[in-house]
Structures are given as structure tokens and as C-alpha cells.
Coordinates of N, CA and C in Angstrom, one line a residue:
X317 N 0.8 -1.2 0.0 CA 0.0 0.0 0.0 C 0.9 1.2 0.0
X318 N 0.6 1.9 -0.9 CA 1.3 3.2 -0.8 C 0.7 4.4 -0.1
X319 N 1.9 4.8 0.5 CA 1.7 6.3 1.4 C 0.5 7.3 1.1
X320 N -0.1 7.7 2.1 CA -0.6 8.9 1.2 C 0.1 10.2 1.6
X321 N 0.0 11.2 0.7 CA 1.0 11.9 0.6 C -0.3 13.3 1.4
X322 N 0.8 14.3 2.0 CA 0.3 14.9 2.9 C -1.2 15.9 1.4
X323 N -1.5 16.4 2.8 CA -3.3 17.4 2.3 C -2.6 18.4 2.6
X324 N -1.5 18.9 1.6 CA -1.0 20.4 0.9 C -1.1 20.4 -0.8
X325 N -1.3 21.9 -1.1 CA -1.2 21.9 -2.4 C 0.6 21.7 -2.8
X326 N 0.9 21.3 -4.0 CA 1.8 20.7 -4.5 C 2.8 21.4 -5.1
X327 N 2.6 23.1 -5.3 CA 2.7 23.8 -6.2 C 2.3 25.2 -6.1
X328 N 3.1 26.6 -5.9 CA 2.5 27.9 -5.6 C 3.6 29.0 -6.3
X329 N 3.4 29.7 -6.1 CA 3.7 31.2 -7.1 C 3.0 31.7 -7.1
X330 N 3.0 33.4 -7.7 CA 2.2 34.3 -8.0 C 1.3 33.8 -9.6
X331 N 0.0 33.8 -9.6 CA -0.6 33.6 -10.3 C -0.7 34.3 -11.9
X332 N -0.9 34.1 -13.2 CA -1.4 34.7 -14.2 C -2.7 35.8 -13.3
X333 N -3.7 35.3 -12.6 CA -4.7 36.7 -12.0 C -4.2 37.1 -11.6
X334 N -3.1 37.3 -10.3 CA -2.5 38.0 -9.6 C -1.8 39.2 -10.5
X335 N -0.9 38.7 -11.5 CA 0.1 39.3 -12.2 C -1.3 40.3 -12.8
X336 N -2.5 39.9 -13.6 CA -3.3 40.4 -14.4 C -3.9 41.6 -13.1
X337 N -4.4 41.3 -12.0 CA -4.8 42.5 -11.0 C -3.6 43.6 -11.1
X338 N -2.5 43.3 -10.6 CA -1.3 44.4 -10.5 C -1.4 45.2 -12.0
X339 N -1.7 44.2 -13.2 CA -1.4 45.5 -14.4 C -2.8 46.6 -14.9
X340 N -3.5 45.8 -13.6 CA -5.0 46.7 -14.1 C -4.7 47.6 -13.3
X341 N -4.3 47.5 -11.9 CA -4.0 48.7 -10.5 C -3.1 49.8 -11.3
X342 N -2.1 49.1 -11.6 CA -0.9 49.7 -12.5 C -1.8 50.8 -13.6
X343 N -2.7 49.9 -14.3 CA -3.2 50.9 -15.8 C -4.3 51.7 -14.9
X344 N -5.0 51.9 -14.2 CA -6.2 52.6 -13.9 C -5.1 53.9 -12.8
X345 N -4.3 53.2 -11.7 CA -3.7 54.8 -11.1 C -2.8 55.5 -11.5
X346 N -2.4 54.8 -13.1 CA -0.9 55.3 -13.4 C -2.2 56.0 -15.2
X347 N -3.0 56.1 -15.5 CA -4.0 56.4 -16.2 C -4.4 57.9 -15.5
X348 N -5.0 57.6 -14.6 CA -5.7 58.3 -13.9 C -4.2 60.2 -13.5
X349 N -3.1 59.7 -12.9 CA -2.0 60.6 -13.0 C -1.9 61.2 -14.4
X350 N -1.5 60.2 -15.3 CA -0.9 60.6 -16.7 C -2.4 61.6 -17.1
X351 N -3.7 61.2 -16.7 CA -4.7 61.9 -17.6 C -4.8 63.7 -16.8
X352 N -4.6 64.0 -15.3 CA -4.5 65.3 -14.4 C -3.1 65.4 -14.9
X353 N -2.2 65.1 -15.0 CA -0.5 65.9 -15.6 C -1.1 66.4 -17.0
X354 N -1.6 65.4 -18.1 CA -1.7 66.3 -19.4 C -2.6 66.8 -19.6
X355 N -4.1 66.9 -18.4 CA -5.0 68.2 -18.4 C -4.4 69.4 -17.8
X356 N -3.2 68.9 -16.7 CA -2.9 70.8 -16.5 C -1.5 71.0 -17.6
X357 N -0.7 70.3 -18.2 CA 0.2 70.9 -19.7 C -1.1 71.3 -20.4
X358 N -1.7 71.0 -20.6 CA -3.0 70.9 -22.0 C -3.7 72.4 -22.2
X359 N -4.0 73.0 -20.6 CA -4.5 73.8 -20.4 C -4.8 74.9 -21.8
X360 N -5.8 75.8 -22.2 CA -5.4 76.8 -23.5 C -4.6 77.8 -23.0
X361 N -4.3 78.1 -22.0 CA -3.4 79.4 -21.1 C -1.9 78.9 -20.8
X362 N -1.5 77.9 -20.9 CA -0.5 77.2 -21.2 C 0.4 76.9 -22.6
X363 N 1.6 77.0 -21.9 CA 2.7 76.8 -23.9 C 2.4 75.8 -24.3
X364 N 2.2 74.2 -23.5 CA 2.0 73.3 -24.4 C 0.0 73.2 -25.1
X365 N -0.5 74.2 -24.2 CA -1.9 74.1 -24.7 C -2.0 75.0 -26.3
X366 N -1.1 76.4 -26.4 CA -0.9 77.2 -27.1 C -0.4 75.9 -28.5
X367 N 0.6 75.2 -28.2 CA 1.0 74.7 -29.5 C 0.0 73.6 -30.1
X368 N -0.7 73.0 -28.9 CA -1.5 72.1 -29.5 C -2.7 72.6 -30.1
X369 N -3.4 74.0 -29.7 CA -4.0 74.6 -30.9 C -3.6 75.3 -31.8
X370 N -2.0 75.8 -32.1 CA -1.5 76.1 -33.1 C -1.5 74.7 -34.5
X371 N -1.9 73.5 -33.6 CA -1.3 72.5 -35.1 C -2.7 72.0 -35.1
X372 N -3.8 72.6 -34.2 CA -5.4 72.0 -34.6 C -6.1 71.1 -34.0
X373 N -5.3 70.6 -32.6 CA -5.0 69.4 -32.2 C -6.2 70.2 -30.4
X374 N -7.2 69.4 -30.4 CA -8.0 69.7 -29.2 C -7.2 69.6 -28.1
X375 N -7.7 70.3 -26.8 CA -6.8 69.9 -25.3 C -6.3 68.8 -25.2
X376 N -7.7 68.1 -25.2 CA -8.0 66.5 -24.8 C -6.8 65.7 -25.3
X377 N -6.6 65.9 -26.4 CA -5.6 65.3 -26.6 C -4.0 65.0 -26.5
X378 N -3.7 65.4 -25.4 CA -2.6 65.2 -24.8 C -2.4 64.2 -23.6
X379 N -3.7 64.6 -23.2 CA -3.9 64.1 -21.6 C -4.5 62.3 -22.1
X380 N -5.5 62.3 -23.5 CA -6.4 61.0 -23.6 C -4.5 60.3 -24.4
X381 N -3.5 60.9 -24.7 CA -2.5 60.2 -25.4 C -1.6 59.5 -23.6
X382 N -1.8 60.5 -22.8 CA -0.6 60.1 -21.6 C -1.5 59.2 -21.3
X383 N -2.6 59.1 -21.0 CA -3.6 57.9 -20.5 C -3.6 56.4 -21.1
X384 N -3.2 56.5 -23.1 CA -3.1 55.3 -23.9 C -1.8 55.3 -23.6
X385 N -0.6 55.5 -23.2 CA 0.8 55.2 -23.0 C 0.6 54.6 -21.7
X386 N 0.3 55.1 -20.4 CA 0.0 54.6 -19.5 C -0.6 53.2 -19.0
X387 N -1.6 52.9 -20.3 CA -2.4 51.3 -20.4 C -1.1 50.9 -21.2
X388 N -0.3 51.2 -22.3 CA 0.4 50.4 -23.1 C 1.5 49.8 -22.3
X389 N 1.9 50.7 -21.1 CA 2.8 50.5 -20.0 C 2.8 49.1 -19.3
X390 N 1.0 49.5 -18.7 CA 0.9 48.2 -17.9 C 0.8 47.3 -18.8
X391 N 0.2 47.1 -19.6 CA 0.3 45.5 -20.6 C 1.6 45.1 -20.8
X392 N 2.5 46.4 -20.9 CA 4.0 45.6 -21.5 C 4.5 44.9 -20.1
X393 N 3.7 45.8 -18.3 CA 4.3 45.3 -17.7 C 3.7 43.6 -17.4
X394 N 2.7 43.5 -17.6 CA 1.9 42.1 -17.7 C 3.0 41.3 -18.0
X395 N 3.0 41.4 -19.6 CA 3.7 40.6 -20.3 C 4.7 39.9 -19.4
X396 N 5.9 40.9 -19.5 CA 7.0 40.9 -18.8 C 7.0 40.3 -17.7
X397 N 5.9 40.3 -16.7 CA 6.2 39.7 -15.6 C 5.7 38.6 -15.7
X398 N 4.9 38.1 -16.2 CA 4.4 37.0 -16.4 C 5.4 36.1 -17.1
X399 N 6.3 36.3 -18.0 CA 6.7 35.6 -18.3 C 8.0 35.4 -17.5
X400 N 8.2 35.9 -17.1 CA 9.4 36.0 -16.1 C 8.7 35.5 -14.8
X401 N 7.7 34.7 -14.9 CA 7.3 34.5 -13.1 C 7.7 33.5 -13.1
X402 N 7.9 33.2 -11.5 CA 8.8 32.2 -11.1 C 7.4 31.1 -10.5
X403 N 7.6 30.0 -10.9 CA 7.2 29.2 -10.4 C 7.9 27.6 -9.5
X404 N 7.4 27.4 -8.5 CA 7.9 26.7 -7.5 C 6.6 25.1 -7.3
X405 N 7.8 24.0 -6.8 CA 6.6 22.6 -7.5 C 7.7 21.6 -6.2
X406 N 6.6 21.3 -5.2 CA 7.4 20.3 -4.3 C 7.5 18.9 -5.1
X407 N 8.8 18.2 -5.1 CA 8.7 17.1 -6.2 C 9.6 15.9 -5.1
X408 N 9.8 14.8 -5.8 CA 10.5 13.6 -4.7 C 11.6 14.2 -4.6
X409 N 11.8 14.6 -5.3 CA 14.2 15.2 -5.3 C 13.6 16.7 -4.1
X410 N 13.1 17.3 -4.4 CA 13.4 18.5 -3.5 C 11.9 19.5 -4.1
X411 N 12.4 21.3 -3.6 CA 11.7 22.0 -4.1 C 12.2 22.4 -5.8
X412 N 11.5 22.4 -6.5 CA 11.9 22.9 -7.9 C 11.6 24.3 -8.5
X413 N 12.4 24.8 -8.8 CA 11.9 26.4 -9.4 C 12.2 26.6 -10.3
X414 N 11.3 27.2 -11.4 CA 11.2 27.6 -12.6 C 11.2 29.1 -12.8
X415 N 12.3 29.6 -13.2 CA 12.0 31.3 -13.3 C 12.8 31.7 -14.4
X416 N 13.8 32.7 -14.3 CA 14.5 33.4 -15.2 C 15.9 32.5 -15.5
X417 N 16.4 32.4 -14.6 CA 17.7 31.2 -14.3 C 17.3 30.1 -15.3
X418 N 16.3 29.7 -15.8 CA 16.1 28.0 -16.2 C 14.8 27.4 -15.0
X419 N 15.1 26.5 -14.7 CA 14.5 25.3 -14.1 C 15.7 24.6 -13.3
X420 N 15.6 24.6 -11.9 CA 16.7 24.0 -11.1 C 15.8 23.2 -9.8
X421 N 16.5 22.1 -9.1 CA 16.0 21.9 -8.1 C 16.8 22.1 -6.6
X422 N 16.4 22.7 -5.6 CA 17.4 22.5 -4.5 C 16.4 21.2 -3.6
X423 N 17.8 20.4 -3.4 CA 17.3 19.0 -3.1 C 17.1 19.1 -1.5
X424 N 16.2 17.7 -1.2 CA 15.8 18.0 0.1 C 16.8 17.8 1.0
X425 N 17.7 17.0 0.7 CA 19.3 16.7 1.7 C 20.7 17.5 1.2
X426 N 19.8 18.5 0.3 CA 20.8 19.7 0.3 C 20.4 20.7 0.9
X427 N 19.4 20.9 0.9 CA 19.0 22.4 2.3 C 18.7 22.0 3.0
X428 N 20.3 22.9 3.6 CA 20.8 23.4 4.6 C 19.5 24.4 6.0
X429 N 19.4 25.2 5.2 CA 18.0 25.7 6.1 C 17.5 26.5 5.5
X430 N 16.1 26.9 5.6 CA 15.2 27.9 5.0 C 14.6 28.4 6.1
X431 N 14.0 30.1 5.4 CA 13.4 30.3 6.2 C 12.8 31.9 6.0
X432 N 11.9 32.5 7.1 CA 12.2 33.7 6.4 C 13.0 35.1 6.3
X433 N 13.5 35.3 5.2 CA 14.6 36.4 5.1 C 14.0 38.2 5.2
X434 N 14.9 38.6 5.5 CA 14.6 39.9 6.4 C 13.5 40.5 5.1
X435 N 12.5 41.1 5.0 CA 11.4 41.4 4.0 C 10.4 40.8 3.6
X436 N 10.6 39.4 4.2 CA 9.3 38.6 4.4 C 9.9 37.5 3.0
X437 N 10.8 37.5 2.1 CA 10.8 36.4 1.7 C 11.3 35.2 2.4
X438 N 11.3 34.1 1.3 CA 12.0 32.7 1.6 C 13.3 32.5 1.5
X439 N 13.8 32.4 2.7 CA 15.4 31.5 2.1 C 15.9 30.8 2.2
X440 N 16.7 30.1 1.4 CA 17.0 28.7 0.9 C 18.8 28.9 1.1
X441 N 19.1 28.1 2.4 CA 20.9 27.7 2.4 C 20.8 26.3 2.8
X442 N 22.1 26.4 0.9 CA 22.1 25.1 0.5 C 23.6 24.1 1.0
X443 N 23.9 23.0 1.0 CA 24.7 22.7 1.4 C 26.4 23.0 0.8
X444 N 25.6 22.4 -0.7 CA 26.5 22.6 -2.1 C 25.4 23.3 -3.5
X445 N 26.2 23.8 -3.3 CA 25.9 24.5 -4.6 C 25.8 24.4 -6.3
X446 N 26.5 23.4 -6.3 CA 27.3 22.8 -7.2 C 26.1 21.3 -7.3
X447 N 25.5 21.0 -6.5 CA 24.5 19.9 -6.5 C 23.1 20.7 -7.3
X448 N 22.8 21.6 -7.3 CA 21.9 22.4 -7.6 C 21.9 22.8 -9.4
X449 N 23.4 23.0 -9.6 CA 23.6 23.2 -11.2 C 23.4 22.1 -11.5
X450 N 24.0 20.7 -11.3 CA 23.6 19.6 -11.5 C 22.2 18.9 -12.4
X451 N 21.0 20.4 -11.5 CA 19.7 19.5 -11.2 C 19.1 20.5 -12.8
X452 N 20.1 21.4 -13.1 CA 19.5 22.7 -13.9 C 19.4 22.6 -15.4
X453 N 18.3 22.8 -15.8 CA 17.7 22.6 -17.3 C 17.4 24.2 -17.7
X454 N 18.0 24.3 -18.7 CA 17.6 25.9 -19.3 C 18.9 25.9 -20.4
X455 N 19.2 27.2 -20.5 CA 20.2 27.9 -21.7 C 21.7 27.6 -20.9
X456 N 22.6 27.7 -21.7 CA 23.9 27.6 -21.6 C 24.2 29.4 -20.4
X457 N 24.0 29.7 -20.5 CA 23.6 31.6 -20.6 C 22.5 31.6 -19.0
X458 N 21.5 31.1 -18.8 CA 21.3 30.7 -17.3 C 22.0 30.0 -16.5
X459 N 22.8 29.1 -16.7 CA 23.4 28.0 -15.9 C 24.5 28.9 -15.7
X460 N 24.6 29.9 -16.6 CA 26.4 30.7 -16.1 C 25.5 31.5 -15.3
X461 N 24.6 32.2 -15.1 CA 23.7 33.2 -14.0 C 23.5 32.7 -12.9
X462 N 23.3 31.4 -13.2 CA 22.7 30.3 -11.9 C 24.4 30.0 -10.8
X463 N 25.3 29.7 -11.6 CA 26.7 29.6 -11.2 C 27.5 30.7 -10.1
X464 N 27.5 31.5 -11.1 CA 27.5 32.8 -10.9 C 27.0 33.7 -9.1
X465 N 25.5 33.4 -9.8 CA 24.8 34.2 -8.8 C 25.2 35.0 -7.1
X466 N 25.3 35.6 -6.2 CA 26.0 35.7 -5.6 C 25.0 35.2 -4.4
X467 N 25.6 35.1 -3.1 CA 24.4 34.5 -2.0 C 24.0 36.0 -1.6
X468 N 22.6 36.2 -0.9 CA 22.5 37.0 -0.5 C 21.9 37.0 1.1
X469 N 23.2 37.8 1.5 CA 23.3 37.6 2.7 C 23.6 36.4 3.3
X470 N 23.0 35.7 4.4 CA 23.4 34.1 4.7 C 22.1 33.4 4.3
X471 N 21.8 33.8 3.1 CA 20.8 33.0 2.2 C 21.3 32.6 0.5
X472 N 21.7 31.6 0.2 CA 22.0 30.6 -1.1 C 21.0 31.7 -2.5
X473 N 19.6 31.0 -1.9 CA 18.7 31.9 -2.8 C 18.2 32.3 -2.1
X474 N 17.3 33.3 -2.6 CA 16.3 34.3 -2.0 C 15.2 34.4 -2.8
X475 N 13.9 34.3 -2.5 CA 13.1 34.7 -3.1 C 12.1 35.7 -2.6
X476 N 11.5 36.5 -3.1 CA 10.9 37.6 -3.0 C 9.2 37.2 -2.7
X477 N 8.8 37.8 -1.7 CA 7.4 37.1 -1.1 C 6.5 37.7 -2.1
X478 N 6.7 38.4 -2.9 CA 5.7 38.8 -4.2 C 6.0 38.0 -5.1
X479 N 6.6 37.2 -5.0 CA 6.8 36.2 -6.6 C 6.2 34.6 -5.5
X480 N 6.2 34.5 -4.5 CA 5.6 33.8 -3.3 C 3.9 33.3 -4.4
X481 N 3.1 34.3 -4.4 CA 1.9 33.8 -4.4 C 1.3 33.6 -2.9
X482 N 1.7 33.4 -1.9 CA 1.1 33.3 -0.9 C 2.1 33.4 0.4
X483 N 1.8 34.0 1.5 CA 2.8 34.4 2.6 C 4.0 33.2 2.8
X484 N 4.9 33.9 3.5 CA 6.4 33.1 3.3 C 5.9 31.7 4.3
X485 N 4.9 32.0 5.4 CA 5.0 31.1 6.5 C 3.9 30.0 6.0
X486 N 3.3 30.0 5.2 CA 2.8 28.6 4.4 C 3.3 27.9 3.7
X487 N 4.9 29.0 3.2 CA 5.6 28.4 2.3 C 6.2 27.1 3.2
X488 N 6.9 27.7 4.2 CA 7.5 27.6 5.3 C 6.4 25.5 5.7
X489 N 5.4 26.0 6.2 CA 4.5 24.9 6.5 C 4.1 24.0 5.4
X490 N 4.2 24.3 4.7 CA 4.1 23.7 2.9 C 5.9 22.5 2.8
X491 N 6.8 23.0 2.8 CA 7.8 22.6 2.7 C 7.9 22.0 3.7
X492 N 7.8 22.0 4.7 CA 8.3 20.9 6.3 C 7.0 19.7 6.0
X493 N 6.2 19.9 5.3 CA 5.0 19.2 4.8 C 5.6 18.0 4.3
X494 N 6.1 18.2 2.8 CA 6.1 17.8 1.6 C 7.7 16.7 2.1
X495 N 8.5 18.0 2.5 CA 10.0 17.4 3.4 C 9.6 15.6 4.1
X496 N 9.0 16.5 5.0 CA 8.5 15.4 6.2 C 8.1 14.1 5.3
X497 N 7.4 14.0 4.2 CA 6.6 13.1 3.8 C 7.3 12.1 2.8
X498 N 8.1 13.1 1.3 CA 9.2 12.2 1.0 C 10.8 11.9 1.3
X499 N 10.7 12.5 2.6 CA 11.8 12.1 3.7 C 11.6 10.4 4.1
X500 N 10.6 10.0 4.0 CA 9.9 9.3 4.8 C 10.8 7.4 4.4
X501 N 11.0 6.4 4.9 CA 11.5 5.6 4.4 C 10.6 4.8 3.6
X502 N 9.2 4.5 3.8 CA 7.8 4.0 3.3 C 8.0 4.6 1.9
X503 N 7.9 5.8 1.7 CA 7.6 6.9 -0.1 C 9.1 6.7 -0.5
X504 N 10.5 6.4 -0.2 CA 11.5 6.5 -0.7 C 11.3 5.2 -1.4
X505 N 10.8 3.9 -0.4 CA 11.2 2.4 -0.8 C 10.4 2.0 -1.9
X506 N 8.6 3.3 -1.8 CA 8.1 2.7 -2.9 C 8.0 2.8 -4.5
X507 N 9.3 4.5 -4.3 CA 9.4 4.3 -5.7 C 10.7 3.5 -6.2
X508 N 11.4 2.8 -5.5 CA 12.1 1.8 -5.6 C 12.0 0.7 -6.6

């Protein structure tokens, strides 16, 4: 009979909705600015209001242009982050993370300790370092990033509680979870 494996989710990050909320916050307060900055340039008592009726061109239109730059903003920031989000997947070898670096795993009898790092992220000190490149799938050009990388502070990695998806201390309870379970000598023997 095989184990059953603990009642946590399997897998967390910042979500596509999450990412999609921040670029609408982003387009509606950073809209809302850009549209009061180029109603008071716009003004007709003003130089830039003067030139914009010199070439025929209504007030409005300065302030409805800073407003379409401002939405083009946040979509480009969507994009961008979204594709660059990091996602994290408890697996039998360890935690795995998928972000900018590639795809790497830090194994469970290589961290050293985790925990949370001063700003509310997660941090991960690993034993060897060098066991971690090992585990790494991506570009020739990440793996030298991933090598590279410098520790920060007395943390291996660091991750940022906004790229989290959900607070550090679930992370925290999530992982002593997942640890505890394929630690276990029952789930080691039965994929044997």
C-alpha cells in the first residue's frame, strides 16, 4: 500500500490573475495621473496648450495620449512579468523552481536551512551549490547566471514574497509538509 501523501497543495507562485490584477492597479492609477498631468500641460493658457492649438489638435488630446501610453505600460508590464514569473513545484528530489535562471531543483538533503529572510521572503541555504547546477535545465547563458549568482546575505537563494503567491510562513509549512513526507523511508522504498 502506498503512502498517502500529505493534504497540501503541490505547487505555488504568483498567479497569471494575480500578475493580471497588479497590471490593471498599475493601468487605472498610473492612467488616472498621466490623464491630471496632461490636463494641466493641455490647459489653453499654457505653452503646451498654445502649440497644441497652433497645429489643430483639441486639449483632450494630450492628456487622452498620456492615458493610452500609461495602459500600453501596464500591458507591456503584464507581459513581462508574467513571463518571467517564477514558479515553484514540491517534487520527490526536492523544491523545484522555474524562473529566469532555467529550471533547477534544491534538493531535500541539500538544504541546509530555510526560512524567512529579512522582508518577508523565503530563504533557501544550500549545502553545495554545485549539486543544484547539477539539477539545472535551461540555456547555456542561465546555468552561467545560476553559477555565478552571488548568495544574499546568509541565504544561497532568495526569493521575493511577491513572486511567493502566498505568505512566506505557508511556504515555510508547505515545505516541512512535503519534506517530512518524501523524507519518509515507506515513499523513498516505494518508488524503488
Amino acid at each position: 500500500m502506498s503512502p498517502e501523501p500529505p493534504d497540501l497543495p503541490v505547487s505555488f507562485g504568483r498567479t497569471p490573475a494575480q500578475e493580471a490584477r497588479g497590471a490593471l492597479i498599475l493601468a487605472v492609477l498610473g492612467g488616472a495621473v498621466a490623464w491630471m498631468i496632461g490636463a494641466s500641460l493641455a490647459r489653453p493658457t499654457s505653452p503646451v496648450g498654445s502649440l497644441l492649438q497652433s497645429w489643430g489638435l483639441p486639449p483632450a488630446s494630450l492628456p487622452a495620449f498620456a492615458v493610452l501610453l500609461a495602459l500600453v505600460l501596464a500591458m507591456v508590464a503584464y507581459a513581462t512579468t508574467n513571463a518571467n514569473r517564477r514558479f515553484y513545484r514540491f517534487t520527490a528530489d526536492g523544491l523545484e523552481v522555474t524562473e529566469s535562471l532555467g529550471t533547477y531543483v534544491l534538493g531535500w538533503d541539500n538544504m541546509k536551512q530555510t526560512g524567512e529572510a529579512v522582508g518577508g521572503g523565503l530563504g533557501v541555504r544550500v549545502h553545495d551549490r554545485g549539486r543544484v547546477l547539477e539539477s539545472h535545465l535551461g540555456t547555456p547563458q542561465q546555468r552561467e547566471w545560476l553559477r555565478t549568482m552571488e548568495p544574499y546575505g546568509e541565504w544561497d537563494f532568495l526569493y521575493p514574497k511577491e513572486d511567493l503567491g502566498i505568505p512566506v510562513a505557508e511556504v515555510l509549512r508547505r515545505l516541512q509538509g512535503w519534506r517530512a513526507y518524501y523524507e519518509r523511508d515507506d515513499v523513498r522504498n516505494a518508488d524503488e
